[in-house]
Coordinates of C-alpha atoms and ligand atoms in Angstrom, one line a residue:
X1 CA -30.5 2.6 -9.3
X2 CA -30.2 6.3 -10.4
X3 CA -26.7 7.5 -8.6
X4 CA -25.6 11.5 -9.2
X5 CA -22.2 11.7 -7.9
X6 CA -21.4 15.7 -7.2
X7 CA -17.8 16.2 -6.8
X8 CA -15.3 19.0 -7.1
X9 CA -12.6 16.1 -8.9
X10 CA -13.2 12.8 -10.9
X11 CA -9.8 10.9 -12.6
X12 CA -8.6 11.7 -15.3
X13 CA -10.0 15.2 -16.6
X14 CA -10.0 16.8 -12.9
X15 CA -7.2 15.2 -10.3
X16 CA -5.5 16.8 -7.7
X17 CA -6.0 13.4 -5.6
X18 CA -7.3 10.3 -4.5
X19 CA -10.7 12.0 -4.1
X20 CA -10.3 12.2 -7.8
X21 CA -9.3 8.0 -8.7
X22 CA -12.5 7.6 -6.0
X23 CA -15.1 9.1 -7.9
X24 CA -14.0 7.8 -11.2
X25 CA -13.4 4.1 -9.9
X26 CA -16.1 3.9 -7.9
X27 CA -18.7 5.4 -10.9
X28 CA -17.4 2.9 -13.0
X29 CA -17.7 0.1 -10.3
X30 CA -21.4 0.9 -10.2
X31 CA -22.4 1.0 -14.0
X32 CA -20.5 -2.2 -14.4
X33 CA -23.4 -3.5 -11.8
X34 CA -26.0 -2.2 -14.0
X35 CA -27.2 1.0 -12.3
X36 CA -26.7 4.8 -14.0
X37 CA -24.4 6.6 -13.0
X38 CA -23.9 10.3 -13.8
X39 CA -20.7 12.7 -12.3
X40 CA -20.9 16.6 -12.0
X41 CA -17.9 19.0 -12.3
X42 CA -17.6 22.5 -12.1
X43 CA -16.4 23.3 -15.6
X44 CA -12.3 24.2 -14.7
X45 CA -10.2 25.9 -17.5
X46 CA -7.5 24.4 -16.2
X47 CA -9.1 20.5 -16.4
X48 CA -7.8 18.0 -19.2
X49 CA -10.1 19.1 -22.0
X50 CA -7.7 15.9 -24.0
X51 CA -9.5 13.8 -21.5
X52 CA -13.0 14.5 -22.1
X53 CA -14.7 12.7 -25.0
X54 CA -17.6 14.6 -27.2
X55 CA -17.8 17.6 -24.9
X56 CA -20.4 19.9 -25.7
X57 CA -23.2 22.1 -24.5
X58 CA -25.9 20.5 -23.3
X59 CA -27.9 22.8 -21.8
X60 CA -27.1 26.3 -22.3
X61 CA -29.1 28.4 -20.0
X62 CA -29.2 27.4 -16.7
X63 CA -30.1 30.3 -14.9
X64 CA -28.9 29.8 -11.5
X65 CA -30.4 31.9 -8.2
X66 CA -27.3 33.8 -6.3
X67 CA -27.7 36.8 -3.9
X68 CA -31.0 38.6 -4.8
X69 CA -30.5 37.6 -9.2
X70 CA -29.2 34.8 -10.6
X71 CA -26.2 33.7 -12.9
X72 CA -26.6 32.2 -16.5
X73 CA -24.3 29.0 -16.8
X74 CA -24.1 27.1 -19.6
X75 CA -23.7 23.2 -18.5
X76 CA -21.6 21.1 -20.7
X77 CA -21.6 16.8 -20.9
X78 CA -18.9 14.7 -22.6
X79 CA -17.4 10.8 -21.6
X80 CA -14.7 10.9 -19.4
X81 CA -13.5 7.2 -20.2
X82 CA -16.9 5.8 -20.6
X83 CA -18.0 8.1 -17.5
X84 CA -21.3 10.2 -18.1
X85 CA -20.4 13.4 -17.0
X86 CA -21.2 17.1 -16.3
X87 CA -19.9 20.4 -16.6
X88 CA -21.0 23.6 -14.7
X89 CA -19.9 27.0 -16.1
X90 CA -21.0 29.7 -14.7
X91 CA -20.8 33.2 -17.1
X92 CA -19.8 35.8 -14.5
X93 CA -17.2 38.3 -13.5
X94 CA -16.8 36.1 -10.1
X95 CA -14.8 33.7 -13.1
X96 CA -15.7 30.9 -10.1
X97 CA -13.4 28.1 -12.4
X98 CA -11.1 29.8 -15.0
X99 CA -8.3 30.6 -12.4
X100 CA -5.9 28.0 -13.9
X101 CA -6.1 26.1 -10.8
X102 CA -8.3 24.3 -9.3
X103 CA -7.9 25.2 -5.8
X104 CA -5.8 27.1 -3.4
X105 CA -8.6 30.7 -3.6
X106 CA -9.7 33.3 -1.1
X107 CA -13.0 33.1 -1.9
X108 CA -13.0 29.3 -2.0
X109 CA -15.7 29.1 0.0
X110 CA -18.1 30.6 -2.3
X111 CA -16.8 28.7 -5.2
X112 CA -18.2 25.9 -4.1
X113 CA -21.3 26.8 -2.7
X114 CA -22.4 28.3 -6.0
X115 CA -21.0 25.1 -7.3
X116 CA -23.6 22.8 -5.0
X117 CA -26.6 25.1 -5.5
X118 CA -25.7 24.9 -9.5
X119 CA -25.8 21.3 -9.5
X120 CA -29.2 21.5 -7.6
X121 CA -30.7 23.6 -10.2
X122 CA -29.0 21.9 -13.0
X123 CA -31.2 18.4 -11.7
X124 CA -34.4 20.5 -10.5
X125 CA -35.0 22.0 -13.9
X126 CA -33.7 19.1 -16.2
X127 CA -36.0 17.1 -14.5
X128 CA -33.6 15.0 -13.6
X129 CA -34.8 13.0 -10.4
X130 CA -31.6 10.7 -9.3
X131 CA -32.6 8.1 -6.2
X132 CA -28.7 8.8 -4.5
X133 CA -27.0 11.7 -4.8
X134 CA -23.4 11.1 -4.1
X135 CA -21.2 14.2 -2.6
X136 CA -18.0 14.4 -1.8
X137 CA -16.1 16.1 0.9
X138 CA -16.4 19.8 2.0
X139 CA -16.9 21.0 -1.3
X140 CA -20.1 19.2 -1.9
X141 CA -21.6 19.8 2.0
X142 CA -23.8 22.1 1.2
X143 CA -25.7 20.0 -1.2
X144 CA -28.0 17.7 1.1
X145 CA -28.3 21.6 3.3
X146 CA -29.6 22.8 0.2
X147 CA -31.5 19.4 -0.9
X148 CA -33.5 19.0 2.4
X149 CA -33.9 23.2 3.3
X150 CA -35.0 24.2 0.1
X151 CA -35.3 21.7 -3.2
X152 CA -37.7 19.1 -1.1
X153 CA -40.7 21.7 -1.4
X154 CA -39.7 22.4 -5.0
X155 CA -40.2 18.4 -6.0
X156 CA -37.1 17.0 -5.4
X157 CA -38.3 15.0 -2.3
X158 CA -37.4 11.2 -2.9
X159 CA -33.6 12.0 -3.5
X160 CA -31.2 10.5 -0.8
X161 CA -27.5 11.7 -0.1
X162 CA -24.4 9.7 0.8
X163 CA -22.0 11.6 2.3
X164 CA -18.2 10.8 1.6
X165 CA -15.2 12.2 3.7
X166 CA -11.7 11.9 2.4
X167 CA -9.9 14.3 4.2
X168 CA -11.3 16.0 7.7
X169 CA -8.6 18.4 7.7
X170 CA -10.4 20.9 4.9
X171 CA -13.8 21.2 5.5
X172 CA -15.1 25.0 4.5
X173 CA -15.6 27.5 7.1
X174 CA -16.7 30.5 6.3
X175 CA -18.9 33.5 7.2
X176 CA -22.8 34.1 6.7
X177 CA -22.0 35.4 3.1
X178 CA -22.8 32.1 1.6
X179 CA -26.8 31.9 3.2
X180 CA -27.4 35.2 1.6
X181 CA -25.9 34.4 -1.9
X182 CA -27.4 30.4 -1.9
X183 CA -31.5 31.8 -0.3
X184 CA -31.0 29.9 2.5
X185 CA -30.7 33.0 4.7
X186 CA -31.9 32.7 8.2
X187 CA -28.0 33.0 9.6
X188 CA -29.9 32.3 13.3
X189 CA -31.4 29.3 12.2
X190 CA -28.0 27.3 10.2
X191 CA -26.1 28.9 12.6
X192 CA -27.4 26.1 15.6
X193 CA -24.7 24.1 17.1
X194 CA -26.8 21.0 15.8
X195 CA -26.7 22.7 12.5
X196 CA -23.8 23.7 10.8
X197 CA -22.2 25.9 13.8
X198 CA -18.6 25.6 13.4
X199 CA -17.7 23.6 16.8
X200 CA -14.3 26.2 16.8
X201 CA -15.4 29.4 15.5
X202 CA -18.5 29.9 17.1
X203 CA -19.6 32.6 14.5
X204 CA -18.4 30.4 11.5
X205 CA -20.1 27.8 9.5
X206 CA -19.0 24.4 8.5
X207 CA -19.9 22.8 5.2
X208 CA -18.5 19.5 6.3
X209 CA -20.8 20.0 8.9
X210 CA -23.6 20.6 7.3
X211 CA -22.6 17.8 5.2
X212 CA -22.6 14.9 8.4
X213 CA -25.9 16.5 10.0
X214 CA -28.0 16.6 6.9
X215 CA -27.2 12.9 5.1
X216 CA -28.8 10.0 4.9
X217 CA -25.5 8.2 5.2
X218 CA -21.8 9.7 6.2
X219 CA -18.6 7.6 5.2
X220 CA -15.2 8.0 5.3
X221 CA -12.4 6.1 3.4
X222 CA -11.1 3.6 5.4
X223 CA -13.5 1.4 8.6
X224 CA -10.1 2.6 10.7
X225 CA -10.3 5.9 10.0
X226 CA -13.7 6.0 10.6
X227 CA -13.3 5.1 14.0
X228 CA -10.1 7.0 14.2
X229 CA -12.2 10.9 13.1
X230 CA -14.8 9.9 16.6
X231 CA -12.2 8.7 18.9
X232 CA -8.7 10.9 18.1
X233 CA -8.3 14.1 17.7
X234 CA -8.3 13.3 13.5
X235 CA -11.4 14.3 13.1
X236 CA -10.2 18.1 13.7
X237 CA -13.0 18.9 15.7
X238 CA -15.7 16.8 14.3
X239 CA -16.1 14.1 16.7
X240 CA -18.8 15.2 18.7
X241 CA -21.0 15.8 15.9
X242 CA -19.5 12.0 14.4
X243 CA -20.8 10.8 17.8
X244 CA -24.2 12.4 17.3
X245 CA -24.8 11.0 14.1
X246 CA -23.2 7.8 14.9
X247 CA -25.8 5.6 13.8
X248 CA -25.7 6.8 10.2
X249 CA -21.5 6.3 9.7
X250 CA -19.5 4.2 8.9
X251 CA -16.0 3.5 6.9
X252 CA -15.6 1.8 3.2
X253 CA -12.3 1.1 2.1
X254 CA -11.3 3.0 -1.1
X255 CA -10.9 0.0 -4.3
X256 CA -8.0 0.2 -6.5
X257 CA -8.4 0.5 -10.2
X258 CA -7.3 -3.6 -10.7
X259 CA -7.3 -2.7 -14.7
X260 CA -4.7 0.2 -14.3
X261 CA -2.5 -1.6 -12.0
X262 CA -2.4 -5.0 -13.1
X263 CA 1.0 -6.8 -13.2
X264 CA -0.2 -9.3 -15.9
X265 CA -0.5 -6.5 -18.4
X266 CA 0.8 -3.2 -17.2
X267 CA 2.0 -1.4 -20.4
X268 CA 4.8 0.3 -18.0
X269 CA 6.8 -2.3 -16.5
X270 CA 8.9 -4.9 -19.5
X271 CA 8.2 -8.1 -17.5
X272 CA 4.7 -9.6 -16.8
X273 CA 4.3 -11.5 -13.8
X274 CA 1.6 -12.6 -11.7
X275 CA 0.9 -14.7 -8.2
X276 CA 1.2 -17.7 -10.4
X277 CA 4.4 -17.0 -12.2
X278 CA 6.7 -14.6 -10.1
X279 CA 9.8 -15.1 -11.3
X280 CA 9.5 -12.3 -14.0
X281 CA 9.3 -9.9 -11.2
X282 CA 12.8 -10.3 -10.6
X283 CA 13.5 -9.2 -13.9
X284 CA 11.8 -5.6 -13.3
X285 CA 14.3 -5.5 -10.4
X286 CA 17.3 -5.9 -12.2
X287 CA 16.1 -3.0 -14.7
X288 CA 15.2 -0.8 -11.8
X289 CA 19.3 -1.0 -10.8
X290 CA 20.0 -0.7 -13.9
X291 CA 18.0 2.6 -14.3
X292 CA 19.3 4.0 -11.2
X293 CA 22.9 2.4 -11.2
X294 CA 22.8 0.8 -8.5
X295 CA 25.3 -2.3 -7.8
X296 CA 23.8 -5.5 -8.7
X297 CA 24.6 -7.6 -5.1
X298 CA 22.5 -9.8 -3.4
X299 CA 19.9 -7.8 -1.3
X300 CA 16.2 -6.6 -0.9
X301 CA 15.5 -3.2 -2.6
X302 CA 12.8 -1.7 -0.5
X303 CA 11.0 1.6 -1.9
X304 CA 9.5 4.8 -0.9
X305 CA 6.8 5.9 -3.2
X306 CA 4.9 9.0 -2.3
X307 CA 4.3 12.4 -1.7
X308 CA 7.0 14.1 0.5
X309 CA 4.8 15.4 3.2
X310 CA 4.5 15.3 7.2
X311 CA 1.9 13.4 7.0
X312 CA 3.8 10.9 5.5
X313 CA 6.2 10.5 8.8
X314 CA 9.4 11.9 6.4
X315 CA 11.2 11.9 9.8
X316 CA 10.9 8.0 9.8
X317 CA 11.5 7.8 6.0
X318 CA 14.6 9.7 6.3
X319 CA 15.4 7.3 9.1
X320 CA 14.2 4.7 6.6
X321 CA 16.4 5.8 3.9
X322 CA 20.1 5.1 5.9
X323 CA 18.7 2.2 8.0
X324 CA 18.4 0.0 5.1
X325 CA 21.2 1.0 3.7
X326 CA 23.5 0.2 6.9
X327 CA 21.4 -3.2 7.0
X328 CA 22.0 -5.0 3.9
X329 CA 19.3 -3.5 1.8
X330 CA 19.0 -1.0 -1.1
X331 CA 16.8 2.2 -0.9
X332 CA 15.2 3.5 -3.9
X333 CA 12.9 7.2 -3.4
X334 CA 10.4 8.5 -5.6
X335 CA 8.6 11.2 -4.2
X336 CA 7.7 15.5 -4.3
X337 CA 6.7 17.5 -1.7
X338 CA 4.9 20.6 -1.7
X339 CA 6.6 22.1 1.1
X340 CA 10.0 23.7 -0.1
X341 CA 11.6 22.8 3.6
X342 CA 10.7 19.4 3.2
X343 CA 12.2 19.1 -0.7
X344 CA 14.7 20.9 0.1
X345 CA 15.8 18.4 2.8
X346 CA 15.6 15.1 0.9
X347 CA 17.4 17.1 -2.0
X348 CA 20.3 17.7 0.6
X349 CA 20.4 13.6 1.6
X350 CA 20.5 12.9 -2.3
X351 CA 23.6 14.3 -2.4
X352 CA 25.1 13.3 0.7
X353 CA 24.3 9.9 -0.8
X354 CA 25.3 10.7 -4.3
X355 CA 28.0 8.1 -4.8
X356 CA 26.0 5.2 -2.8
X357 CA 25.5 2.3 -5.0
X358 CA 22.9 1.3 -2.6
X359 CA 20.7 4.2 -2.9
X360 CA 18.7 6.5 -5.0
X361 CA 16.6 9.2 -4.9
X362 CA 14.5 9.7 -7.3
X363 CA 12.7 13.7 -6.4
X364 CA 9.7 14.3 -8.4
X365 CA 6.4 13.0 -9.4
X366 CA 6.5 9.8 -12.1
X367 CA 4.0 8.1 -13.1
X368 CA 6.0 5.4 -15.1
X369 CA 8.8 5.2 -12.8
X370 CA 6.1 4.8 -10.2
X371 CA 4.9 1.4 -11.9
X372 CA 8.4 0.5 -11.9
X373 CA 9.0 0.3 -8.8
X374 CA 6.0 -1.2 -7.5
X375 CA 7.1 -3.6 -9.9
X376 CA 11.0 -4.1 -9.1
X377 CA 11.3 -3.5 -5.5
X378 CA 10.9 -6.2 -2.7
X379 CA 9.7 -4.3 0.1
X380 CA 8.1 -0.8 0.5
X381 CA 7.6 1.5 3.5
X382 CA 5.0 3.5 4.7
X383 CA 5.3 5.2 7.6
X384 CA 2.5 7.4 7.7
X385 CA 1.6 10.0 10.5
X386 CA -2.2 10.3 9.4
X387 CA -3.6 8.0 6.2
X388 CA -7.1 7.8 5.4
X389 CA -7.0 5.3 3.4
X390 CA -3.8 5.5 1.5
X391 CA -3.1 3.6 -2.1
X392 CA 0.7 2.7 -2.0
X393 CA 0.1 -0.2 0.2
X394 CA -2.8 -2.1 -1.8
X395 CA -0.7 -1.2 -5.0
X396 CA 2.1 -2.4 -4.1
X397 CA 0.4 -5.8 -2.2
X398 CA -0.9 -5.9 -5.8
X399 CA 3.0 -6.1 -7.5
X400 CA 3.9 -8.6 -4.9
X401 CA 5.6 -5.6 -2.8
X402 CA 5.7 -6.4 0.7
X403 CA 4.8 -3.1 2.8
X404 CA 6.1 -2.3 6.5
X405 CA 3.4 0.8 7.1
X406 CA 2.9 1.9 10.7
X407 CA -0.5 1.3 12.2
X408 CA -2.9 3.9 11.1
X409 CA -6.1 4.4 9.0
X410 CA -6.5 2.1 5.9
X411 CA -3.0 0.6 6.7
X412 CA -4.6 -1.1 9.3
X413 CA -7.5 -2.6 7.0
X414 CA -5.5 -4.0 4.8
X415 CA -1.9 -4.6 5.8
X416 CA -1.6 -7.6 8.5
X417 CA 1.7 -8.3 10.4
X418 CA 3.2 -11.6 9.3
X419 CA 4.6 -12.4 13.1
X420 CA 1.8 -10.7 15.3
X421 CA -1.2 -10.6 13.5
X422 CA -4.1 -13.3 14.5
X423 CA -5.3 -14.2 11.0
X424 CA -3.2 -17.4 9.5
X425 CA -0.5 -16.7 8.7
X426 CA -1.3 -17.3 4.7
X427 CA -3.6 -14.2 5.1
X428 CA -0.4 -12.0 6.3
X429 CA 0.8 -10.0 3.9
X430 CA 3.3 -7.7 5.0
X431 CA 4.9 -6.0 8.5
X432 CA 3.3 -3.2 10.5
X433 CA 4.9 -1.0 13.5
X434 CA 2.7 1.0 16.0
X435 CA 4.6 3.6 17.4
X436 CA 6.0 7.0 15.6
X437 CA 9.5 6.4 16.6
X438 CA 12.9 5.2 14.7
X439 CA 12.7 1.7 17.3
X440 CA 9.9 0.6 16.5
X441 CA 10.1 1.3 13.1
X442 CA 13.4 -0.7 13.2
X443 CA 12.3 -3.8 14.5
X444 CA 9.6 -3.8 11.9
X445 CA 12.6 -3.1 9.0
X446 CA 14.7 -5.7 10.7
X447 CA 11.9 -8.6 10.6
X448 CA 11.2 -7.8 6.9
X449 CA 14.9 -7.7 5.8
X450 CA 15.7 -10.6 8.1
X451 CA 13.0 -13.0 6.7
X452 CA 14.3 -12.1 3.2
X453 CA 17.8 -13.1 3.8
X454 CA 17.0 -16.0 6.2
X455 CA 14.2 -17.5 4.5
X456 CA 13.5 -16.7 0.9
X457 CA 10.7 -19.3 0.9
X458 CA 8.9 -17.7 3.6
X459 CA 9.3 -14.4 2.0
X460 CA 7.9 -15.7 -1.7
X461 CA 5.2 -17.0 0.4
X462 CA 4.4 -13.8 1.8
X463 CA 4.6 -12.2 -1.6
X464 CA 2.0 -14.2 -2.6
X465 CA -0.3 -14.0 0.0
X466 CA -0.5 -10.3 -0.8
X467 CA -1.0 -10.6 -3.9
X468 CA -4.1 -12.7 -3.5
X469 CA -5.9 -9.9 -1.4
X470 CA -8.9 -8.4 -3.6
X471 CA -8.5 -4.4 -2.7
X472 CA -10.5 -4.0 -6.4
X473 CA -13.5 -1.4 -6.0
X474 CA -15.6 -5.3 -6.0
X475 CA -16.3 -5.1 -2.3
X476 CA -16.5 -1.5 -1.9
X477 CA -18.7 -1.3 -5.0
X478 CA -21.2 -3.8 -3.4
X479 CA -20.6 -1.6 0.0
X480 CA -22.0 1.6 -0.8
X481 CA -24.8 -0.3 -3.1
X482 CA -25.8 -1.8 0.2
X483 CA -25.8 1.9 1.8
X484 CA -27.4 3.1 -1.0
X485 CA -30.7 0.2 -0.6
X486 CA -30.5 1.1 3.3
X487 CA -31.1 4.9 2.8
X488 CA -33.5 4.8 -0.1
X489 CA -36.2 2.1 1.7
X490 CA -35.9 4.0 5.0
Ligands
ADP1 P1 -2.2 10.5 -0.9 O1 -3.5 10.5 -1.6 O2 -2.2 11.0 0.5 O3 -1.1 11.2 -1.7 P2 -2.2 7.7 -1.4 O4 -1.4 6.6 -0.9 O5 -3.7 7.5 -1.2 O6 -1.7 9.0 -0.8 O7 -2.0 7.8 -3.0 C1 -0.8 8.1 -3.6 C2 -0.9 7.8 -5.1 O8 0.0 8.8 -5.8 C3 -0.3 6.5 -5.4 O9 -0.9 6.0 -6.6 C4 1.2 6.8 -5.7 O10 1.7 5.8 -6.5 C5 1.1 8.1 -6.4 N1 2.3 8.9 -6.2 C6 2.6 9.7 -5.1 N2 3.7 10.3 -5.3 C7 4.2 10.0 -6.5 C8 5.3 10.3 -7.3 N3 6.3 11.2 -6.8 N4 5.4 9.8 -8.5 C9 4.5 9.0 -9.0 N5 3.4 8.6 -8.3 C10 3.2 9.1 -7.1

């Protein structure tokens, strides 16, 4: 197959996050089985230019239809590791992409609708006729609009769209502006509540919306969070149109790069392990004291890794943070926040527990430290509020990391409670609370550093019945192939 992928990131040269590792892994996932695969970008200044392999202009007049002209881009290729991909500059005063960000705009809106109809016009006139085109989240919902309302009667009418949501709480409302400057126009006609009416703003448009109600195929990241966005109010106001177009959704779990994150061989940790020989695990542990001073004594280390945010339940962490401690465990944090209340709060615990030997927090972001700890610690928690999909879990099932993550999106797909859950019990890999509260959250820290101390068998068992799981992008890949078949023969 012929697969376009149009997305506003792809990992490395454009990341803010895991819609970015998505794009890339699953690309790569899908030319390994043989089919093309080709990625546009809009052409940031602020994107890793190191990153990008042989980037040059490929085509360097694209004139591109907007309000009543049109705007000359020049559109750029180059190999993002081995990935074919695409770069869309546009030459105007609107300076869409050289903003040294790539989001976080008033007129963000517009961005990315001239970004959608760019990519259109970039395949239309290189001839370039993929079977699936592949867009992601809000910024890309105005592609299959476009596709089906306009490029169908100028010859693009065999192309299919999967439609990928990562995050429901962003999804591009905006005013009529963007009909007039993309030639849809006909504000009456888009602006149908089976169109892309925004469900709140009744004189707003939704590009998410737009996105659902005109694809062949709608997926979100996780089979739990797609039933969580019709059925809670996670879908931030999206469920009735979910419901409409139920037939055509579904959830595929996110893969996990298995070549980046690979105990075996991971250039970042100093001792190689793997379900078959564990023991050198032990020795990442003892570095991870080392690095952080903290008192070499016989107990679990259990981990935070993450960003610092609400979703993220830093209420329970925090709770996290001193239960362990006052329960025969050692706490190790790495983690950022964007919000300064939030930073500024873990910053104020780091020092209260300054002089702890049982406790370190690390605040920032760290790649290698990251792959540290996922390689040293014993247990790590996470309590998420709202989670998608979320990678800490399947990464650190993949270092033989046992996770306690409260019952929520992609937690519950692939983390299964080693007293309660009803698989066998050597296909439980971890420990999983349900309620958003410091009890239950407790019992679920209290089984996990129990087992540890009580049965150290059990526990290496446990270990390695994680790290047997196959969260690689193998099933997914073969997932949206499947969705792909479905949508092109229908
Ligand atoms: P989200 O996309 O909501 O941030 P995920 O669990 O899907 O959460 O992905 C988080 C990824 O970012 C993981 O790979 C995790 O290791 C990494 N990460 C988050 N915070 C940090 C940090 N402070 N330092 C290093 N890596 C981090």
């Amino acid at each position: 197959m012929y697969i376009v992928m149009i997305a506003s990131e792809c990992a490395p040269v454009a990341k803010v996050g895991g819609l970015g590792d998505v794009v890339y892994g699953l690309s790569k996932e899908l030319e390994i089985r043989g089919n093309a695969v080709e990625i546009i970008l809009p052409k940031y200044d602020c994107m890793r230019h190191d990153q990008v392999y042989g980037l040059h202009i490929t085509y360097p007049d694209l004139w591109v239809p907007w309000y009543g002209g049109a705007i000359r881009c020049h559109i750029w290729f180059g190999f993002v590791q081995g990935r074919k991909c695409f770069f869309i500059e546009p030459q105007s005063n609107d300076n869409f992409f050289n903003r040294g960000a790539f989001y976080g705009f008033p007129d963000e809106a517009m961005r990315f609708a001239f970004f959608s109809k760019a990519a259109l016009e970039f395949l239309l006139k290189s001839n370039k006729r993929p079977d699936i085109l592949h867009c992601h989240d809000w910024q890309a919902g105005l592609v299959p609009v476009l596709l089906f309302e306009m490029y169908h009667k100028l010859g693009m009418d065999r192309q299919r769209v999967c439609y990928t949501i990562h995050n429901f709480r962003h999804q591009g409302i905006t005013g009529d502006n963007v009909l007039w400057a993309t030639g849809l126009q006909r504000p009456e006609y888009f602006k149908q509540p089976e169109r892309l009416k925004d469900d709140f703003n009744h004189t707003a448009l939704n590009f998410m919306k737009g996105g659902i109600v005109y694809s062949n195929f709608v997926t979100t990241v996780s089979p739990q969070h797609a039933w969580e966005v019709r059925f809670t109010d996670q879908g931030y106001g999206l469920g009735h149109t979910l419901y409409t177009h139920r037939t055509k959704f579904g959830g595929v779990l996110n893969g996990l790069d298995y070549e980046v994150w690979n105990p075996e061989i991971d250039p970042l940790i100093p001792h190689h392990y793997s379900a078959h020989s564990l023991d050198p695990k032990y020795g990442n542990k003892e570095i991870l004291r080392e690095r952080f001073l903290l008192r070499k004594d016989y107990k679990p280390v259990i981990a935070y890794v993450g960003r610092l945010d609400s979703q993220k339940g830093v209420h329970l962490i925090r709770h996290g943070i001193f239960h362990a401690i006052q329960n025969g465990a050692q706490f190790i944090l790495l983690g950022a926040g964007s919000e300064k209340g939030i930073n500024d709060h873990f910053w104020q615990i780091k020092h209260q527990l300054n002089d702890n030997p049982d406790c370190h927090l690390e605040i920032s972001y760290n790649e290698e430290l990251a792959h540290l700890i996922y390689a040293g610690a014993d247990l790590i928690i996470v309590p998420s509020v709202y989670e998608p999909c979320g990678l800490t879990q399947v990464i650190a099932l993949r270092y033989g990391t046992v996770p306690i993550v409260r019952a929520v999106g992609g937690l519950v797909n692939t983390v299964f409670d080693r007293d309660h859950d009803s698989k066998p019990l050597q296909e439980r890999n971890g420990y999983v609370f349900h309620e958003d509260s410091h009890s239950a959250f407790e019992s679920a820290l209290q089984r996990a550093i129990g087992l540890w101390y009580s049965d150290p068998k059990a526990f290496r068992e446990l270990v390695i019945n994680g790290m047997q799981y196959d969260f690689s992008w193998n099933y997914p890949g073969q997932d949206y192939l499947n969705i792909y078949e479905f949508i092109c023969c229908k």
